[in-house]
Coordinates of C-alpha atoms and ligand atoms in Angstrom, one line a residue:
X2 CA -7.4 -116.4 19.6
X3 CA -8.9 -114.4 16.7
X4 CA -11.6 -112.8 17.9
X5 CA -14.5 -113.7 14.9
X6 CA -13.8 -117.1 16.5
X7 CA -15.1 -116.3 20.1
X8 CA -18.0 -114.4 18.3
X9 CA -18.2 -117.6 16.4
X10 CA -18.6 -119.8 19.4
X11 CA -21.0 -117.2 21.3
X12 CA -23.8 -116.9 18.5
X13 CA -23.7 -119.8 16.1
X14 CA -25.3 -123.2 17.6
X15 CA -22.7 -124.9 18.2
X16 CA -23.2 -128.5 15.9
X17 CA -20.0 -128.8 14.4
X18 CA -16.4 -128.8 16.3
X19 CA -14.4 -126.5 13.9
X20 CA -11.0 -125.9 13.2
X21 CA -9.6 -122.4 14.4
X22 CA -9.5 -121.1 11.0
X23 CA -11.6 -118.2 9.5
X24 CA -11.3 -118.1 5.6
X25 CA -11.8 -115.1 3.8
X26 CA -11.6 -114.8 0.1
X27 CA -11.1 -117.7 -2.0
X28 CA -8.4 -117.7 -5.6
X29 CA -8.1 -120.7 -7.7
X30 CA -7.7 -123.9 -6.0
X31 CA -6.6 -121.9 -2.9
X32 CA -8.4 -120.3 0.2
X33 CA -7.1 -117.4 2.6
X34 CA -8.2 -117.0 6.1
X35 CA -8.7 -113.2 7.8
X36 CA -4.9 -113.5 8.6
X37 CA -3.8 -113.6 4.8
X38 CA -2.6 -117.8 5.4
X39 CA -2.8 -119.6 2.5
X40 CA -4.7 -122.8 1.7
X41 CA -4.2 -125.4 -1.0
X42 CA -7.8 -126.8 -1.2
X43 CA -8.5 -130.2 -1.2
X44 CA -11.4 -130.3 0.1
X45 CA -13.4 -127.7 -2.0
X46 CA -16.2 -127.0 1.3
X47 CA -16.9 -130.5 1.0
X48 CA -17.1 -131.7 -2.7
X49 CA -18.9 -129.0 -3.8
X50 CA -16.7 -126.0 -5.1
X51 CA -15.8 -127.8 -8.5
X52 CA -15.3 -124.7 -10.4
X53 CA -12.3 -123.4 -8.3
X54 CA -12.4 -119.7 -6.6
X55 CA -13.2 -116.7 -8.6
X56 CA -14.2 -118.5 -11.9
X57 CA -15.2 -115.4 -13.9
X58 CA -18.0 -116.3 -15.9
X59 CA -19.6 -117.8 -12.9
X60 CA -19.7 -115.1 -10.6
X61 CA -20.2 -112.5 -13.8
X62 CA -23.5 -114.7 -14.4
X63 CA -24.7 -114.7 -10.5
X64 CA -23.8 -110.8 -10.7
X65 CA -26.2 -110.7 -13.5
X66 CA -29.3 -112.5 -12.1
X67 CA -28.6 -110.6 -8.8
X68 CA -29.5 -107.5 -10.2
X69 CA -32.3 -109.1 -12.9
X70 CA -34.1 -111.2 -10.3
X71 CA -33.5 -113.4 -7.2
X72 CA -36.7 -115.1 -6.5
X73 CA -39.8 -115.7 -7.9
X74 CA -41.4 -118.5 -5.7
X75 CA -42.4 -121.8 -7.8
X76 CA -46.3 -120.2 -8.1
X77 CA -44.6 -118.6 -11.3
X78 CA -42.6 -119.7 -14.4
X79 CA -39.2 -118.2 -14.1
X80 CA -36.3 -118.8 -17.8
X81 CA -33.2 -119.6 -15.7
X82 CA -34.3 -122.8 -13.5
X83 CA -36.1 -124.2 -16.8
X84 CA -33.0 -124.0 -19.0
X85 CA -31.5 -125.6 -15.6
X86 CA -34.1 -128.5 -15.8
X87 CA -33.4 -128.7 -19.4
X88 CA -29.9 -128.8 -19.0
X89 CA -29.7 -131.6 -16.2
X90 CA -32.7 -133.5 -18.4
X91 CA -30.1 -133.5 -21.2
X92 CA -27.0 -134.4 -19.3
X93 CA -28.7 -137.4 -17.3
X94 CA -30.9 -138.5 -20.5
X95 CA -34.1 -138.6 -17.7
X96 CA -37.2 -136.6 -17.6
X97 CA -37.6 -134.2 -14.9
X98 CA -36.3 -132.2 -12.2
X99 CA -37.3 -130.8 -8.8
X100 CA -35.1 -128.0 -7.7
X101 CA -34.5 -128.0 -3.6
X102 CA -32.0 -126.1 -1.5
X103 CA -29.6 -128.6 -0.2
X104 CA -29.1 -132.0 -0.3
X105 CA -31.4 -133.3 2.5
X106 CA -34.0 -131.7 0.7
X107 CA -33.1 -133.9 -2.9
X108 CA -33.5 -137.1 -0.6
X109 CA -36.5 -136.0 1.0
X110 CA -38.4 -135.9 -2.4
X111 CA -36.6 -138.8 -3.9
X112 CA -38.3 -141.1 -0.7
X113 CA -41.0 -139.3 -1.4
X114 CA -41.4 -140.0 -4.8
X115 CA -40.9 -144.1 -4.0
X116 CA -43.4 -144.0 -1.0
X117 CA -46.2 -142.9 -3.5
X118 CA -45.3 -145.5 -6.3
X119 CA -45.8 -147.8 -3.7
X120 CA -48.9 -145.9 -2.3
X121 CA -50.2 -146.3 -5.8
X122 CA -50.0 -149.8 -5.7
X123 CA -51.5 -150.3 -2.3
X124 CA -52.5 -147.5 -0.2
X125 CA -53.0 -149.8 2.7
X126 CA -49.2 -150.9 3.1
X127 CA -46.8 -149.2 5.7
X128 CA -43.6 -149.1 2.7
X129 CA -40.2 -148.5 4.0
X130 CA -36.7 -148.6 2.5
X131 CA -33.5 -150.3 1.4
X132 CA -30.5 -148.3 2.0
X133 CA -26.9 -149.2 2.4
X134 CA -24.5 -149.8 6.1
X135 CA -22.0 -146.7 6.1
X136 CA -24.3 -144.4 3.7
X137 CA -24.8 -140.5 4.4
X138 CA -28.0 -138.9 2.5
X139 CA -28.5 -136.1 5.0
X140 CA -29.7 -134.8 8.7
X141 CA -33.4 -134.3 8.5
X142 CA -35.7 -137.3 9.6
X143 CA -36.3 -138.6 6.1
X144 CA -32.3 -138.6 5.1
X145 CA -31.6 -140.0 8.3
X146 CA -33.8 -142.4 8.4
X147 CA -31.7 -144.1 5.5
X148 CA -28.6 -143.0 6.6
X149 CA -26.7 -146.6 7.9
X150 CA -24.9 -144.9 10.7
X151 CA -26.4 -144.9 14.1
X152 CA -24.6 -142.6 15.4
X153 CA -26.2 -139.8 13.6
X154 CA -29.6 -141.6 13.9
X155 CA -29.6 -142.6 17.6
X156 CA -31.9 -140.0 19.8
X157 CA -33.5 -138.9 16.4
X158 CA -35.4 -141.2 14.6
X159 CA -37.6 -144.0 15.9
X160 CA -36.5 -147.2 15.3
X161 CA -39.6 -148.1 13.8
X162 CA -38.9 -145.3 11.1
X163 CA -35.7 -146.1 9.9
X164 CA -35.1 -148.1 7.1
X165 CA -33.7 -151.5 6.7
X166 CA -29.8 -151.7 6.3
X167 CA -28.1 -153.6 3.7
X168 CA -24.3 -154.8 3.1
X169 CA -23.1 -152.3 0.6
X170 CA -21.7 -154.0 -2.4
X171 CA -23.8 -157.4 -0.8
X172 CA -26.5 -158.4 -3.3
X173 CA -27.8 -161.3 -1.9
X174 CA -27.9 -159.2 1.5
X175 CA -29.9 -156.9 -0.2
X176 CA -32.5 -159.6 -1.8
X177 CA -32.6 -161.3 1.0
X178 CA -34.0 -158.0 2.5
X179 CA -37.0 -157.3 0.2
X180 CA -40.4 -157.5 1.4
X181 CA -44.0 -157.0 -0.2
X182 CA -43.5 -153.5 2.1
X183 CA -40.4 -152.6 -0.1
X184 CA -40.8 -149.5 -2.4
X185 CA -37.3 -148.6 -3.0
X186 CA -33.8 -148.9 -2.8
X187 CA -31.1 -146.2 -1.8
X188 CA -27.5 -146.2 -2.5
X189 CA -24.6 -144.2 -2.9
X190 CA -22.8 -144.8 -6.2
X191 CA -19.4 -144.0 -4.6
X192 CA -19.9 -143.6 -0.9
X193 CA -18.5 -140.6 0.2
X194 CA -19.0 -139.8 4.1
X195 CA -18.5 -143.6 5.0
X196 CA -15.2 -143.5 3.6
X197 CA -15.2 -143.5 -0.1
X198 CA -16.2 -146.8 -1.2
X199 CA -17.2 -147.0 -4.8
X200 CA -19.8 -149.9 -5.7
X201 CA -19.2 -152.7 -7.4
X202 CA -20.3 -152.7 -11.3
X203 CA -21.7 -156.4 -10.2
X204 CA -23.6 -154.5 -7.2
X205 CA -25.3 -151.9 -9.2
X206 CA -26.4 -154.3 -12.4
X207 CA -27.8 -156.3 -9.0
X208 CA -29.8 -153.5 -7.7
X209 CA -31.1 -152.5 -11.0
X210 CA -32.2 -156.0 -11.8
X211 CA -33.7 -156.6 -8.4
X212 CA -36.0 -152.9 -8.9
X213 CA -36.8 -153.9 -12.2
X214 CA -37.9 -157.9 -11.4
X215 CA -40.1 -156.7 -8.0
X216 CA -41.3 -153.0 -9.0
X217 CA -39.4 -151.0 -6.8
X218 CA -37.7 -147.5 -7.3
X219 CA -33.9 -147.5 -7.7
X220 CA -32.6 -144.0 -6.3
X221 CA -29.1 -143.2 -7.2
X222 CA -27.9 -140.3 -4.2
X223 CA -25.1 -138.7 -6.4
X224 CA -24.9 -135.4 -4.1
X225 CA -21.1 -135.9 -4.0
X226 CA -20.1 -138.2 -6.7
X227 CA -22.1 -136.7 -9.2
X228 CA -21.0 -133.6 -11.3
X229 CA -18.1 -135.0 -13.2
X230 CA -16.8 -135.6 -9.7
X231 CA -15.7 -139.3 -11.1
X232 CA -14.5 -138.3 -14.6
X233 CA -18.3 -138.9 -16.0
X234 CA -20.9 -136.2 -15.3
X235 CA -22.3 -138.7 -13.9
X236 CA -20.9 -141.4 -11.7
X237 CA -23.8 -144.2 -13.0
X238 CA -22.8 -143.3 -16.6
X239 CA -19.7 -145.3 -15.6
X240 CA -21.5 -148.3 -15.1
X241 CA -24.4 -148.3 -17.3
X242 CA -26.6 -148.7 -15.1
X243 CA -29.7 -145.9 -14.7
X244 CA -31.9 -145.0 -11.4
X245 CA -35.5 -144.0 -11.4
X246 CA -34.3 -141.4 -9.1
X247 CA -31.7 -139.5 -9.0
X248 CA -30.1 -137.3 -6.6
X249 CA -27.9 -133.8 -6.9
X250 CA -26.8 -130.9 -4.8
X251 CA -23.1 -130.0 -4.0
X252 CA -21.5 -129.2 -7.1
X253 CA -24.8 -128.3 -8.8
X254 CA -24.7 -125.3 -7.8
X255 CA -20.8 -124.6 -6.6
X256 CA -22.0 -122.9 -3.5
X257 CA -25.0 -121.5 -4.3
X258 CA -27.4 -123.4 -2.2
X259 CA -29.6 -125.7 -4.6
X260 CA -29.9 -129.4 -5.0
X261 CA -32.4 -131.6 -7.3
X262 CA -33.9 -134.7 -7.5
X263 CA -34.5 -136.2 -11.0
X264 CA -37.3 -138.5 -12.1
X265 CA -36.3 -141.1 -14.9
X266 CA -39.6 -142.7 -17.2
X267 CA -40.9 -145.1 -14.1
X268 CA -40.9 -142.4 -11.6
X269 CA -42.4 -139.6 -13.6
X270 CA -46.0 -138.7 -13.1
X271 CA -46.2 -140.1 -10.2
X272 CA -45.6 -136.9 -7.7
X273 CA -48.4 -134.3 -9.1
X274 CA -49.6 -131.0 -8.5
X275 CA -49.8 -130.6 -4.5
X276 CA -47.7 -133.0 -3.6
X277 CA -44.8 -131.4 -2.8
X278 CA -43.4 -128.0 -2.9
X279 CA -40.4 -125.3 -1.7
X280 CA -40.5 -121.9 -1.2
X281 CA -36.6 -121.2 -2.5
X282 CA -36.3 -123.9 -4.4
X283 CA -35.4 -123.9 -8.1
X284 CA -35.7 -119.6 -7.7
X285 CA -33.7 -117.7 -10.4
X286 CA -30.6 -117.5 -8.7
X287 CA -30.3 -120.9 -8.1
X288 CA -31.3 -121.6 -11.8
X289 CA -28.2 -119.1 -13.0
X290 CA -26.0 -120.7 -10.6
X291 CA -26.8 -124.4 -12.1
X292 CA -26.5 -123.0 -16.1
X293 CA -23.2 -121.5 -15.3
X294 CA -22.0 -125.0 -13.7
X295 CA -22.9 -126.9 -17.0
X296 CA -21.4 -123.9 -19.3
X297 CA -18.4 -123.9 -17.0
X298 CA -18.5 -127.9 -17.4
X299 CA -18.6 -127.9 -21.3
X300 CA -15.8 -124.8 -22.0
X301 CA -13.6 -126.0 -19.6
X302 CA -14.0 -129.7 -20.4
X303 CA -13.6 -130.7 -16.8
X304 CA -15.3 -134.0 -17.2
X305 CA -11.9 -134.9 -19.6
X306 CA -10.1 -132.7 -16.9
X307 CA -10.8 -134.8 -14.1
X308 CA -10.2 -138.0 -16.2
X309 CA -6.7 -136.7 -16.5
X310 CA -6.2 -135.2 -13.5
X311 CA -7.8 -138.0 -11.6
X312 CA -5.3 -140.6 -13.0
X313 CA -2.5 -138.4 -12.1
X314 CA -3.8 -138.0 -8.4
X315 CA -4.2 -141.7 -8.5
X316 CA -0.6 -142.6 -9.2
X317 CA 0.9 -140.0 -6.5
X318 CA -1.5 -141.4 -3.6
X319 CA -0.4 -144.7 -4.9
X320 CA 2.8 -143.8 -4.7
X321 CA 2.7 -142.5 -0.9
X322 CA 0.8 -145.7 0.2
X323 CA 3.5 -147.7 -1.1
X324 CA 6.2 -145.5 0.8
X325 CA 4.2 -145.5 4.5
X326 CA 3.3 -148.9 6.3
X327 CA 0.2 -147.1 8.1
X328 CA -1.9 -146.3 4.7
X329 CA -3.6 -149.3 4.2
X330 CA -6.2 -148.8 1.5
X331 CA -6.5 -146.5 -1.7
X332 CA -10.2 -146.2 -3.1
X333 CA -12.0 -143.7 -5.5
X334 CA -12.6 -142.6 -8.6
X335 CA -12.2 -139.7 -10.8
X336 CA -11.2 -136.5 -8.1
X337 CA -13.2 -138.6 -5.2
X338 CA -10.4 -140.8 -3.8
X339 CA -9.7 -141.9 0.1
X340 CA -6.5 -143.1 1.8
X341 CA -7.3 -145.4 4.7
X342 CA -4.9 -145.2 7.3
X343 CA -4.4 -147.5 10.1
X344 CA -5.9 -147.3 13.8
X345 CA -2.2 -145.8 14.8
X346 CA -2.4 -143.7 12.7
X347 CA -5.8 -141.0 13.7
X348 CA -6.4 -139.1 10.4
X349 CA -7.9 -136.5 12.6
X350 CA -4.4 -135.3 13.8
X351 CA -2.9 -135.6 10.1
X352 CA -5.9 -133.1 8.8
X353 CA -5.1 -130.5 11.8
X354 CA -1.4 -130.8 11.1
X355 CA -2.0 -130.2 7.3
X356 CA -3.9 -127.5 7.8
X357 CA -1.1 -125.7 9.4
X358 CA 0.7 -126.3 6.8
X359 CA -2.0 -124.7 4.4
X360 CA -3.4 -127.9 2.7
X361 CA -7.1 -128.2 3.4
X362 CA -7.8 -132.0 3.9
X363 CA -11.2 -133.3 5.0
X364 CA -11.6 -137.0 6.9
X365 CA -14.2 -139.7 5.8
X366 CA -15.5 -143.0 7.7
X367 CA -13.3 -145.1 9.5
X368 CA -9.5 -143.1 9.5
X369 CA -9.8 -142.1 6.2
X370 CA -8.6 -139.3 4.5
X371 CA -10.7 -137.6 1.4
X372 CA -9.3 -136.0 -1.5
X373 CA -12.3 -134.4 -2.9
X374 CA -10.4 -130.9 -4.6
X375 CA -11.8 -128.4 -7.3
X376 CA -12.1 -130.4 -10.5
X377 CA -10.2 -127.1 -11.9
X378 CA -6.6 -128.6 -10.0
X379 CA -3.6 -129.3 -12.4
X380 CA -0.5 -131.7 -11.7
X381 CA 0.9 -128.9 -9.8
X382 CA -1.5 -128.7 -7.2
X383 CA -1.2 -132.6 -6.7
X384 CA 2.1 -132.5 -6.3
X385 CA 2.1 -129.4 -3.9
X386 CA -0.8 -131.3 -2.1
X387 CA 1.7 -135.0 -1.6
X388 CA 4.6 -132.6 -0.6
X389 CA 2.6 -130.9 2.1
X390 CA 0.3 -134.1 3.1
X391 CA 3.8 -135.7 3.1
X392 CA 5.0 -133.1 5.9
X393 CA 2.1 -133.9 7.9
X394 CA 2.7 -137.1 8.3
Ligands
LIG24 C1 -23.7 -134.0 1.5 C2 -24.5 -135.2 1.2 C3 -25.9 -135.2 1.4 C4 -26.6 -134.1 2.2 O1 -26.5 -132.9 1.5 P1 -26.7 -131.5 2.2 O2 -26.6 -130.4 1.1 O3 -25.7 -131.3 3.3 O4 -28.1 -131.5 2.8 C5 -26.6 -136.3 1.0 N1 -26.0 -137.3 0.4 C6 -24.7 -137.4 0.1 C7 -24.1 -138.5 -0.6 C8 -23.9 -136.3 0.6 O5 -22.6 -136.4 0.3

């Protein structure tokens, strides 16, 4: 066995079972472990690498900050994070930003946000949440707490904590399910860990409606479909319909750690000075990182890109779910599509025999497989991608 492996497994905590594979360096669309084997990537380190391997610009422009300034802490104004606000103010058409480092973080302050309009109201009410069976918003107590999979939730969070599950794409379930302790409702707009299910148009209008009628925030947790993922910048723009909050991280930054939650008119004002904070969050490296993304974004016209590209992916996994029996579902949108396979079939063993044959694969919800690649692949990659997905079945 390679031996960063065993040094692997003697220091680092061991959380995640990982494949035997120690990647390197990174080129394009594909990734090289320490023994030179390539990878075509398709799963871009979980949705977030959008900009491909060694995009120029990018790394040219973290180069820069490096040497100009890394961090600043939030007690100071600092240029790149506010052209970063600015940018993500513009794109989404809300009104602010709060930088974080991750994810979890994004979700933390969005339920925070919603527990204080509520607060607001009635400072005497115990509010809880909405959120969605088969969702993923994070690890830490808050995410989890909306997070519909007990699994990750059971030995973690009281029960008394956790929010109150819906039916995704259910309306009635969901107003059948509001209370006068309601402040807010969480959903993904394409769920991605529970095994790529995007909403219904009908669903979303619902929720939007339902937040509007009983005065409840409507957070939107776009930390994987969001970011042109879905061939909009946005994967609500495809609906029409708007959050009060909305959630980013993953390819916000492309791998440089930093995530945001957004406030739209009916959730602004409401968090204010001393009610929440970071450390890291927003500094100027993170800030660079984010402004390259959106200059990356518009040069390269990857939102068109993934259109395109996303169409042609489509056809192709249409294509194999009409040639095998045990692929029974096709869902997505955009670069964010699944493959459902049947209970024969355990994705888990199609992902380790695709890796050996260099095609990085990840697996979603309930024996699905994700294709979540750069948004920078061409047609050649898909096809590459079917011919070696294809060999691993
Ligand atoms: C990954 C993910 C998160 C958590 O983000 P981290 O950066 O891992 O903290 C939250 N919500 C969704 C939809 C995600 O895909």
């Amino acid at each position: 066995m390679n031996h960063f492996i065993e040094e692997g497994e003697a220091y680092i905590l061991k959380t995640y079972n990982r494949f035997p594979v120690v990647l390197d360096h990174g080129e394009g669309v594909c990734l090289y472990d320490t023994d030179g084997k390539e990878y075509l990537d398709f799963g871009a380190g979980i949705a977030v690498f959008a900009l491909g391997y060694g995009n120029k610009p990018y790394n040219d422009a973290l180069k820069t900050q490096i040497d100009k300034l890394i961090h600043t802490s939030n007690l100071y104004y600092n240029v790149p994070s506010i052209e970063a606000a600015k940018k993500i103010v513009e794109a989404s058409k809300m009104k602010k930003v709060f930088f974080t480092n991750s994810g979890t973080e994004a979700i933390e302050g969005a339920l925070k946000v919603a527990r204080k309009y509520g607060y607001r109201k009635d400072p005497n009410k115990e509010y809880e949440f909405i959120a969605m069976n088969q969702s993923f918003h994070g690890r830490s107590q808050g995410a989890l707490s909306v997070t519909g999979n007990e699994k990750y939730q059971e030995g973690f969070v009281p029960k008394e904590f956790r929010a109150v599950f819906a039916e995704f794409n259910n309306l009635e379930d969901v107003a059948s399910k509001i209370t006068d302790r309601t402040c807010g409702i969480i959903c993904e707009v394409v769920q991605g860990e529970g095994g790529i299910y995007p909403a219904d148009p009908e669903f979303l209008k619902g929720l939007r409606k339902l937040c509007d009628e009983k005065d409840l925030l409507l957070i939107f947790d776009e930390i994987q479909c969001g970011m042109g993922r879905c061939g909009s910048m946005f994967a609500h723009d495809l609906y029409g319909v708007k959050p009060d909050v909305l959630t980013l991280a993953k390819a916000l930054g492309c791998g440089v750690p930093v995530g945001a939650f957004v406030v739209g008119e009916k959730a602004d004002g409401i968090l204010v000075p001393g009610d929440h904070g970071t450390t890291y969050g927003g500094n100027p490296l993170a800030g660079a990182a984010v402004n390259a993304v959106f200059e990356q974004f518009e040069s390269l016209d990857l939102v068109s890109h993934v259109q395109e590209i996303g169409s042609y992916l489509w056809e192709k996994l249409e294509g194999l779910k009409e040639e095998f029996d045990f692929i029974t579902a096709h869902r997505g949108k955009g670069l964010m599509q699944g493959l459902e396979f049947s209970p024969e079939k355990p994705v888990g063993e199609i992902v380790t025999k695709a890796l050996s044959n260099g095609l990085i694969l990840i697996s979603a919800g309930n024996n699905v497989l994700r294709f979540v690649p750069p948004l920078v692949i061409e047609n050649e990659h898909v096809d590459l991608m079917a011919e070696r997905l294809r060999a691993s079945f």
